[in-house]
């Protein structure tokens, strides 16, 4: 692995700024392993929403590379993240993707764990057995604005700067109390970085997303990182939203890992429908008293990008599966009291982004295939349209460089 790490480091150091990466970053299994160890096993990852585990005992599981993690609401209401590996002989304790249980009981020999991971009961293990030494291992877990994040690192990075930025934007939308109306997971046959590169520009939108383009502006300042502060229409939108208590101005953190901004939709559309009219006849949050608030955008590398509208929210989760496969999970959140068939039609609610996701999947897969050709060489990003992509690749480059060279944060101990 050492050779791969130095090979990767030298490619990152010699890369041409403003250009795509060398081929191995997009398809090499060893490079993928280095990504897992340095980003996915170290950083904060969005896994799901508080409202998906509303009551004690509600749980979901998530796989991150080789890890399986249980996210479970404890008796005290706190959300816990636990390694899904029994402390007896290692069986997965929860085999289901989602469920509800009074305790977590391993299916193999019925070791029984409390919802905080402590071992309550293990049959006939002898007098010298000390159950307090065999609780499920803890995973760092934080909840912010209705989003659950975990970190697999032994010493997680400081979560607070993200919380401090994100919560003022998100708390008014009360996603903690929402409900997931629909969820889809698609597998894109492309590296996770290709999924992100595609997400961070709308250069491809006009040619590929007829449904989304009815409401979502292609304006590169929206997908990019300029913030559109000098665009009068955006400035007016921010002023209007901030006047009703909705923080909206563009903010990006100093490392470029996350960004929040509230952007207007085309022709003052309310929602991502073909007509631009609302898809849900009940606002997502009781705290928001207007419909035309555009879309609150948030990205946090490497796992999530988001759109929060007045009538619903759409959240995206990226999970790497292999060097050439990535799972993208999309959730549509609505007010918890909104009733399907009465307050919204599921087909209308999900239509635009279901189509858009599938179009993006095709684009990413063609991109991945083309990169396999020996004729591939890194190509230039458009300065006008692809500033967001360049920003993502720069974030990745700086982040990996600092970690691979031993200067980075957090600790660089390899898990291999
Ligand atoms: S492996 Fe879990 S109880 Fe034996
Ligand atoms: Fe797209």
Short mmCIF file of C-alpha atoms and ligand atoms in Angstrom, two decimals:
data_model
loop_
_atom_site.label_atom_id
_atom_site.label_comp_id
_atom_site.label_asym_id
_atom_site.label_seq_id
_atom_site.Cartn_x
_atom_site.Cartn_y
_atom_site.Cartn_z
CA UNK A 1 0.00 0.00 0.00
CA UNK A 2 2.94 2.31 0.65
CA UNK A 3 3.83 2.39 -3.05
CA UNK A 4 0.29 3.23 -3.98
CA UNK A 5 0.25 6.05 -1.48
CA UNK A 6 3.44 7.60 -2.81
CA UNK A 7 2.31 7.04 -6.40
CA UNK A 8 -0.95 8.82 -5.59
CA UNK A 9 0.85 11.63 -3.79
CA UNK A 10 3.18 12.29 -6.70
CA UNK A 11 0.29 12.30 -9.18
CA UNK A 12 -1.57 14.80 -6.98
CA UNK A 13 1.50 17.01 -6.68
CA UNK A 14 2.14 16.96 -10.41
CA UNK A 15 -1.40 17.39 -11.54
CA UNK A 16 -2.32 20.21 -13.84
CA UNK A 17 -4.65 22.57 -11.93
CA UNK A 18 -8.04 22.99 -13.55
CA UNK A 19 -7.83 19.59 -15.22
CA UNK A 20 -9.50 16.25 -14.49
CA UNK A 21 -7.53 13.64 -12.54
CA UNK A 22 -5.39 10.83 -13.90
CA UNK A 23 -7.16 7.58 -14.71
CA UNK A 24 -6.29 5.56 -11.57
CA UNK A 25 -8.18 8.03 -9.37
CA UNK A 26 -11.33 6.95 -11.19
CA UNK A 27 -10.91 3.21 -11.53
CA UNK A 28 -7.99 1.70 -9.62
CA UNK A 29 -8.99 -0.58 -6.69
CA UNK A 30 -5.82 0.29 -4.74
CA UNK A 31 -6.46 4.01 -5.13
CA UNK A 32 -10.00 3.36 -3.99
CA UNK A 33 -8.69 1.69 -0.85
CA UNK A 34 -6.53 4.76 -0.12
CA UNK A 35 -9.62 6.95 -0.57
CA UNK A 36 -11.54 4.75 1.87
CA UNK A 37 -8.82 4.84 4.51
CA UNK A 38 -8.08 8.54 4.30
CA UNK A 39 -11.48 10.05 3.63
CA UNK A 40 -14.31 7.64 4.21
CA UNK A 41 -12.91 6.03 7.35
CA UNK A 42 -11.79 9.37 8.80
CA UNK A 43 -14.34 12.00 7.99
CA UNK A 44 -17.83 12.92 9.05
CA UNK A 45 -20.35 11.12 6.86
CA UNK A 46 -24.05 11.86 6.44
CA UNK A 47 -25.93 8.60 6.98
CA UNK A 48 -29.63 9.47 7.39
CA UNK A 49 -32.17 11.65 9.15
CA UNK A 50 -33.26 11.89 12.77
CA UNK A 51 -36.86 11.48 11.60
CA UNK A 52 -36.07 8.03 10.23
CA UNK A 53 -35.51 6.76 13.78
CA UNK A 54 -38.20 8.75 15.63
CA UNK A 55 -38.67 6.42 18.61
CA UNK A 56 -36.39 4.49 20.98
CA UNK A 57 -35.43 1.18 19.38
CA UNK A 58 -35.88 2.41 15.79
CA UNK A 59 -32.72 1.61 13.89
CA UNK A 60 -31.15 1.60 10.45
CA UNK A 61 -27.88 0.17 9.21
CA UNK A 62 -25.38 1.66 6.81
CA UNK A 63 -22.36 0.15 5.11
CA UNK A 64 -19.26 2.27 4.60
CA UNK A 65 -16.58 0.30 2.77
CA UNK A 66 -15.86 -2.73 4.94
CA UNK A 67 -17.75 -1.35 7.95
CA UNK A 68 -21.35 -1.94 8.89
CA UNK A 69 -22.85 0.52 11.36
CA UNK A 70 -26.13 0.49 13.31
CA UNK A 71 -27.81 3.86 13.89
CA UNK A 72 -30.31 3.45 16.74
CA UNK A 73 -32.39 5.76 18.89
CA UNK A 74 -31.65 5.08 22.57
CA UNK A 75 -34.09 4.99 25.46
CA UNK A 76 -32.92 8.47 26.44
CA UNK A 77 -33.83 9.77 22.98
CA UNK A 78 -30.21 10.14 21.92
CA UNK A 79 -29.14 8.66 18.60
CA UNK A 80 -26.32 6.13 18.93
CA UNK A 81 -24.04 4.70 16.25
CA UNK A 82 -22.60 1.24 16.94
CA UNK A 83 -20.39 -1.13 15.00
CA UNK A 84 -22.56 -3.93 13.63
CA UNK A 85 -20.19 -6.68 14.69
CA UNK A 86 -21.06 -8.87 17.69
CA UNK A 87 -18.45 -8.93 20.44
CA UNK A 88 -18.91 -12.69 20.77
CA UNK A 89 -17.78 -14.12 17.43
CA UNK A 90 -18.35 -11.17 15.18
CA UNK A 91 -21.70 -11.85 13.54
CA UNK A 92 -23.67 -8.91 12.23
CA UNK A 93 -26.18 -8.12 14.95
CA UNK A 94 -28.69 -6.36 12.68
CA UNK A 95 -29.13 -7.97 9.28
CA UNK A 96 -32.02 -5.75 8.24
CA UNK A 97 -31.53 -2.36 6.62
CA UNK A 98 -34.11 -0.87 8.95
CA UNK A 99 -36.19 -2.00 11.90
CA UNK A 100 -37.33 -1.56 15.46
CA UNK A 101 -36.28 -3.57 18.50
CA UNK A 102 -36.51 -3.37 22.30
CA UNK A 103 -32.89 -4.58 22.50
CA UNK A 104 -30.35 -5.54 19.89
CA UNK A 105 -30.18 -9.33 19.89
CA UNK A 106 -27.48 -11.10 17.92
CA UNK A 107 -29.13 -13.79 15.76
CA UNK A 108 -26.24 -16.25 16.25
CA UNK A 109 -26.20 -16.99 20.01
CA UNK A 110 -28.59 -14.29 21.24
CA UNK A 111 -26.15 -12.03 23.04
CA UNK A 112 -28.42 -9.16 23.93
CA UNK A 113 -27.30 -5.55 23.79
CA UNK A 114 -28.99 -2.45 25.15
CA UNK A 115 -29.79 0.35 22.70
CA UNK A 116 -26.62 2.16 23.81
CA UNK A 117 -24.54 -0.89 22.85
CA UNK A 118 -23.83 -2.22 26.34
CA UNK A 119 -24.08 -5.98 26.71
CA UNK A 120 -27.05 -6.84 28.93
CA UNK A 121 -27.12 -10.59 28.65
CA UNK A 122 -24.96 -13.43 27.35
CA UNK A 123 -26.03 -16.99 28.09
CA UNK A 124 -23.74 -19.36 30.04
CA UNK A 125 -20.45 -17.58 29.58
CA UNK A 126 -19.09 -18.72 32.94
CA UNK A 127 -18.38 -16.98 36.21
CA UNK A 128 -15.35 -15.07 35.02
CA UNK A 129 -17.11 -13.40 32.12
CA UNK A 130 -17.44 -9.64 32.51
CA UNK A 131 -20.22 -8.33 30.23
CA UNK A 132 -19.10 -4.75 30.77
CA UNK A 133 -16.05 -5.50 28.59
CA UNK A 134 -18.09 -6.66 25.63
CA UNK A 135 -20.40 -3.86 24.57
CA UNK A 136 -20.80 -3.11 20.87
CA UNK A 137 -18.08 -0.69 19.82
CA UNK A 138 -19.16 2.93 19.57
CA UNK A 139 -19.00 5.06 16.44
CA UNK A 140 -18.91 8.86 16.81
CA UNK A 141 -22.36 10.24 16.00
CA UNK A 142 -23.74 13.78 15.74
CA UNK A 143 -27.12 15.17 14.84
CA UNK A 144 -27.36 18.60 13.21
CA UNK A 145 -30.50 20.20 11.81
CA UNK A 146 -32.16 16.81 11.28
CA UNK A 147 -29.12 15.18 9.69
CA UNK A 148 -27.21 12.31 11.33
CA UNK A 149 -23.48 12.21 10.73
CA UNK A 150 -21.04 9.53 11.85
CA UNK A 151 -17.26 9.33 11.91
CA UNK A 152 -15.39 6.03 11.96
CA UNK A 153 -12.16 7.75 13.07
CA UNK A 154 -10.70 6.98 16.49
CA UNK A 155 -10.23 10.70 16.91
CA UNK A 156 -12.93 12.37 14.84
CA UNK A 157 -12.39 15.79 13.34
CA UNK A 158 -14.12 18.69 15.04
CA UNK A 159 -17.78 18.62 13.97
CA UNK A 160 -18.67 21.97 15.50
CA UNK A 161 -17.63 24.32 12.65
CA UNK A 162 -20.03 22.46 10.35
CA UNK A 163 -22.83 22.49 12.91
CA UNK A 164 -22.32 26.20 13.50
CA UNK A 165 -22.64 26.98 9.81
CA UNK A 166 -25.36 24.53 8.94
CA UNK A 167 -27.86 24.75 11.78
CA UNK A 168 -28.98 28.37 11.34
CA UNK A 169 -29.90 27.54 7.72
CA UNK A 170 -31.58 24.23 8.49
CA UNK A 171 -33.30 24.52 11.87
CA UNK A 172 -36.15 26.73 10.54
CA UNK A 173 -37.05 23.90 8.13
CA UNK A 174 -37.59 21.49 11.02
CA UNK A 175 -36.35 18.43 9.20
CA UNK A 176 -36.01 16.68 12.54
CA UNK A 177 -39.81 16.45 12.64
CA UNK A 178 -40.41 15.72 8.98
CA UNK A 179 -41.03 12.32 7.41
CA UNK A 180 -39.51 10.52 4.48
CA UNK A 181 -42.23 10.25 1.84
CA UNK A 182 -40.06 8.27 -0.54
CA UNK A 183 -36.54 6.91 -0.80
CA UNK A 184 -34.60 5.54 -3.75
CA UNK A 185 -31.12 4.08 -4.09
CA UNK A 186 -29.47 3.78 -7.46
CA UNK A 187 -26.09 2.27 -8.22
CA UNK A 188 -24.03 4.35 -10.62
CA UNK A 189 -21.23 2.48 -12.36
CA UNK A 190 -18.63 5.14 -11.77
CA UNK A 191 -16.16 6.23 -9.11
CA UNK A 192 -17.58 8.37 -6.28
CA UNK A 193 -15.51 11.34 -7.51
CA UNK A 194 -17.19 11.18 -10.92
CA UNK A 195 -20.57 11.30 -9.18
CA UNK A 196 -19.44 14.45 -7.36
CA UNK A 197 -17.84 16.06 -10.40
CA UNK A 198 -21.10 15.63 -12.24
CA UNK A 199 -23.05 17.08 -9.34
CA UNK A 200 -20.92 20.19 -9.03
CA UNK A 201 -21.75 21.72 -12.40
CA UNK A 202 -24.78 22.46 -14.51
CA UNK A 203 -22.80 22.72 -17.77
CA UNK A 204 -24.49 19.40 -18.60
CA UNK A 205 -28.00 20.41 -17.53
CA UNK A 206 -29.38 21.95 -20.73
CA UNK A 207 -28.37 18.91 -22.77
CA UNK A 208 -29.48 16.28 -20.29
CA UNK A 209 -32.10 17.46 -17.81
CA UNK A 210 -35.21 18.73 -19.60
CA UNK A 211 -37.39 18.28 -16.48
CA UNK A 212 -35.02 19.90 -13.99
CA UNK A 213 -34.29 22.80 -16.34
CA UNK A 214 -37.90 23.95 -16.06
CA UNK A 215 -37.16 25.24 -12.56
CA UNK A 216 -33.45 24.94 -11.72
CA UNK A 217 -31.20 27.73 -13.03
CA UNK A 218 -28.11 26.75 -14.99
CA UNK A 219 -26.38 29.86 -13.71
CA UNK A 220 -22.88 28.62 -12.84
CA UNK A 221 -22.74 30.77 -9.72
CA UNK A 222 -25.41 28.48 -8.26
CA UNK A 223 -23.55 25.21 -8.65
CA UNK A 224 -20.19 26.90 -8.31
CA UNK A 225 -18.40 28.71 -5.54
CA UNK A 226 -18.59 32.38 -6.50
CA UNK A 227 -21.66 32.87 -4.33
CA UNK A 228 -23.37 35.20 -6.80
CA UNK A 229 -22.97 38.12 -4.39
CA UNK A 230 -22.81 40.54 -7.31
CA UNK A 231 -25.91 39.12 -8.98
CA UNK A 232 -28.78 41.51 -8.12
CA UNK A 233 -31.48 38.87 -8.46
CA UNK A 234 -29.72 36.56 -5.99
CA UNK A 235 -28.95 39.42 -3.59
CA UNK A 236 -32.63 40.40 -3.63
CA UNK A 237 -33.63 36.81 -2.97
CA UNK A 238 -31.30 36.59 0.03
CA UNK A 239 -32.63 39.86 1.45
CA UNK A 240 -36.23 38.71 1.03
CA UNK A 241 -35.60 35.34 2.71
CA UNK A 242 -33.48 36.74 5.52
CA UNK A 243 -36.26 39.24 6.27
CA UNK A 244 -38.54 36.27 7.10
CA UNK A 245 -35.92 34.64 9.31
CA UNK A 246 -34.29 32.31 6.82
CA UNK A 247 -30.50 32.65 6.64
CA UNK A 248 -29.64 32.55 2.96
CA UNK A 249 -26.32 34.14 2.06
CA UNK A 250 -23.65 32.00 0.53
CA UNK A 251 -21.16 30.50 3.00
CA UNK A 252 -18.30 28.13 2.34
CA UNK A 253 -15.87 26.80 4.92
CA UNK A 254 -12.20 27.58 4.68
CA UNK A 255 -11.21 24.08 3.57
CA UNK A 256 -13.97 24.08 0.95
CA UNK A 257 -15.55 20.92 2.38
CA UNK A 258 -19.06 22.30 2.84
CA UNK A 259 -21.17 25.13 1.55
CA UNK A 260 -24.66 26.49 2.19
CA UNK A 261 -26.66 29.03 0.17
CA UNK A 262 -30.29 29.69 -0.65
CA UNK A 263 -30.84 30.27 -4.35
CA UNK A 264 -33.87 31.46 -6.32
CA UNK A 265 -35.53 29.09 -8.75
CA UNK A 266 -36.39 30.04 -12.32
CA UNK A 267 -39.47 32.21 -12.86
CA UNK A 268 -39.99 32.25 -9.11
CA UNK A 269 -40.97 28.58 -9.10
CA UNK A 270 -41.87 27.07 -5.73
CA UNK A 271 -40.92 23.46 -6.21
CA UNK A 272 -39.24 20.94 -8.50
CA UNK A 273 -42.32 20.13 -10.52
CA UNK A 274 -42.82 20.52 -14.26
CA UNK A 275 -45.16 23.47 -13.64
CA UNK A 276 -43.02 24.96 -10.86
CA UNK A 277 -46.04 24.84 -8.56
CA UNK A 278 -45.86 23.15 -5.19
CA UNK A 279 -45.88 19.37 -5.06
CA UNK A 280 -47.07 19.22 -1.43
CA UNK A 281 -50.07 21.23 -0.22
CA UNK A 282 -48.68 21.59 3.27
CA UNK A 283 -45.48 23.44 3.98
CA UNK A 284 -42.58 21.38 5.18
CA UNK A 285 -42.12 23.59 8.22
CA UNK A 286 -44.62 25.48 10.35
CA UNK A 287 -41.87 28.04 10.89
CA UNK A 288 -41.75 29.08 7.22
CA UNK A 289 -44.63 31.28 6.15
CA UNK A 290 -43.88 31.79 2.46
CA UNK A 291 -43.77 29.53 -0.57
CA UNK A 292 -41.32 31.32 -2.85
CA UNK A 293 -38.10 30.80 -0.95
CA UNK A 294 -36.17 29.04 -3.72
CA UNK A 295 -33.90 26.19 -2.76
CA UNK A 296 -31.53 25.92 0.17
CA UNK A 297 -28.43 24.19 -1.14
CA UNK A 298 -25.96 22.38 1.06
CA UNK A 299 -23.08 20.18 0.14
CA UNK A 300 -20.74 18.41 2.51
CA UNK A 301 -17.97 16.34 0.94
CA UNK A 302 -17.84 13.41 0.55
CA UNK A 303 -21.41 12.28 1.31
CA UNK A 304 -24.18 14.74 0.69
CA UNK A 305 -25.84 17.43 -1.39
CA UNK A 306 -29.30 18.81 -0.62
CA UNK A 307 -32.20 20.94 -1.74
CA UNK A 308 -34.68 22.33 0.79
CA UNK A 309 -37.79 23.97 -0.68
CA UNK A 310 -40.83 25.38 1.06
CA UNK A 311 -42.96 22.28 0.40
CA UNK A 312 -40.39 19.49 0.63
CA UNK A 313 -36.71 18.65 0.88
CA UNK A 314 -34.63 16.33 -1.24
CA UNK A 315 -31.50 14.91 0.32
CA UNK A 316 -28.80 12.90 -1.38
CA UNK A 317 -26.30 10.47 0.10
CA UNK A 318 -23.26 9.22 -1.77
CA UNK A 319 -21.67 5.93 -0.65
CA UNK A 320 -18.75 4.33 -2.45
CA UNK A 321 -19.09 0.63 -3.23
CA UNK A 322 -15.97 -0.04 -5.28
CA UNK A 323 -13.55 1.90 -7.45
CA UNK A 324 -16.17 1.86 -10.20
CA UNK A 325 -19.53 1.74 -8.37
CA UNK A 326 -21.28 4.28 -6.17
CA UNK A 327 -24.64 4.14 -4.41
CA UNK A 328 -26.71 7.33 -4.49
CA UNK A 329 -29.63 7.41 -2.06
CA UNK A 330 -32.26 10.11 -2.52
CA UNK A 331 -34.92 10.92 0.10
CA UNK A 332 -37.95 13.14 -0.31
CA UNK A 333 -38.98 14.70 3.01
CA UNK A 334 -42.38 16.27 3.67
CA UNK A 335 -44.28 17.56 6.70
CA UNK A 336 -44.98 14.63 9.03
CA UNK A 337 -48.74 15.20 8.78
CA UNK A 338 -48.85 15.39 4.98
CA UNK A 339 -50.89 12.50 3.61
CA UNK A 340 -50.07 10.79 0.36
CA UNK A 341 -52.90 11.02 -2.16
CA UNK A 342 -54.40 14.01 -0.32
CA UNK A 343 -51.60 16.51 0.29
CA UNK A 344 -49.32 15.20 -2.43
CA UNK A 345 -49.13 12.70 -5.24
CA UNK A 346 -45.99 10.61 -4.94
CA UNK A 347 -45.51 10.47 -8.69
CA UNK A 348 -45.57 14.26 -8.98
CA UNK A 349 -43.38 14.76 -5.91
CA UNK A 350 -40.65 12.42 -7.12
CA UNK A 351 -40.87 12.79 -10.91
CA UNK A 352 -38.29 15.49 -11.63
CA UNK A 353 -35.49 14.13 -9.47
CA UNK A 354 -36.16 10.50 -10.37
CA UNK A 355 -35.67 11.45 -14.02
CA UNK A 356 -32.72 13.71 -13.19
CA UNK A 357 -30.99 11.00 -11.13
CA UNK A 358 -31.35 8.50 -13.93
CA UNK A 359 -30.01 10.99 -16.46
CA UNK A 360 -27.07 11.71 -14.16
CA UNK A 361 -26.44 7.99 -13.74
CA UNK A 362 -26.17 7.59 -17.51
CA UNK A 363 -23.81 10.54 -17.84
CA UNK A 364 -21.57 9.30 -15.03
CA UNK A 365 -21.48 5.80 -16.49
CA UNK A 366 -20.51 7.08 -19.95
CA UNK A 367 -17.86 9.28 -18.37
CA UNK A 368 -16.48 6.28 -16.46
CA UNK A 369 -16.41 4.11 -19.58
CA UNK A 370 -14.64 6.75 -21.64
CA UNK A 371 -11.95 7.17 -19.00
CA UNK A 372 -11.12 3.45 -19.34
CA UNK A 373 -9.85 4.09 -22.87
CA UNK A 374 -6.06 4.19 -23.16
CA UNK A 375 -6.61 7.37 -25.15
CA UNK A 376 -7.95 9.19 -22.07
CA UNK A 377 -5.89 12.03 -20.69
CA UNK A 378 -6.91 14.70 -18.17
CA UNK A 379 -8.98 17.45 -19.81
CA UNK A 380 -9.66 21.09 -18.86
CA UNK A 381 -12.68 22.27 -16.86
CA UNK A 382 -14.64 25.23 -18.23
CA UNK A 383 -13.72 28.29 -16.22
CA UNK A 384 -17.20 29.69 -16.78
CA UNK A 385 -19.27 26.63 -15.94
CA UNK A 386 -17.16 24.17 -14.02
CA UNK A 387 -15.74 26.24 -11.17
CA UNK A 388 -17.61 23.97 -8.77
CA UNK A 389 -15.99 20.85 -10.21
CA UNK A 390 -12.54 22.42 -10.06
CA UNK A 391 -13.28 23.34 -6.45
CA UNK A 392 -14.26 19.75 -5.60
CA UNK A 393 -11.14 18.33 -7.22
CA UNK A 394 -8.97 20.93 -5.47
CA UNK A 395 -10.57 20.03 -2.14
CA UNK A 396 -9.88 16.35 -2.80
CA UNK A 397 -6.31 17.06 -3.90
CA UNK A 398 -5.42 19.25 -0.91
CA UNK A 399 -7.11 16.92 1.51
CA UNK A 400 -5.37 13.80 0.23
CA UNK A 401 -2.03 15.55 -0.19
CA UNK A 402 -2.01 16.69 3.40
CA UNK A 403 -3.01 13.26 4.67
CA UNK A 404 -0.65 11.28 2.50
CA UNK A 405 2.28 13.54 3.28
CA UNK A 406 1.67 13.29 7.01
CA UNK A 407 0.87 16.98 7.48
CA UNK A 408 -2.84 16.56 7.53
CA UNK A 409 -5.64 16.41 9.96
CA UNK A 410 -6.76 14.35 11.70
CA UNK A 411 -4.33 11.61 12.73
CA UNK A 412 -2.84 9.82 9.76
CA UNK A 413 -2.54 6.37 11.21
CA UNK A 414 -3.36 3.95 8.45
CA UNK A 415 -6.08 1.45 9.26
CA UNK A 416 -4.62 -1.09 6.81
S1 LIG B 1 -21.73 -14.15 17.39
FE1 LIG B 1 -23.21 -12.89 18.31
S2 LIG B 1 -23.96 -14.09 19.91
FE2 LIG B 1 -22.44 -15.34 19.04
FE1 LIG B 2 -27.10 16.42 -13.48
#
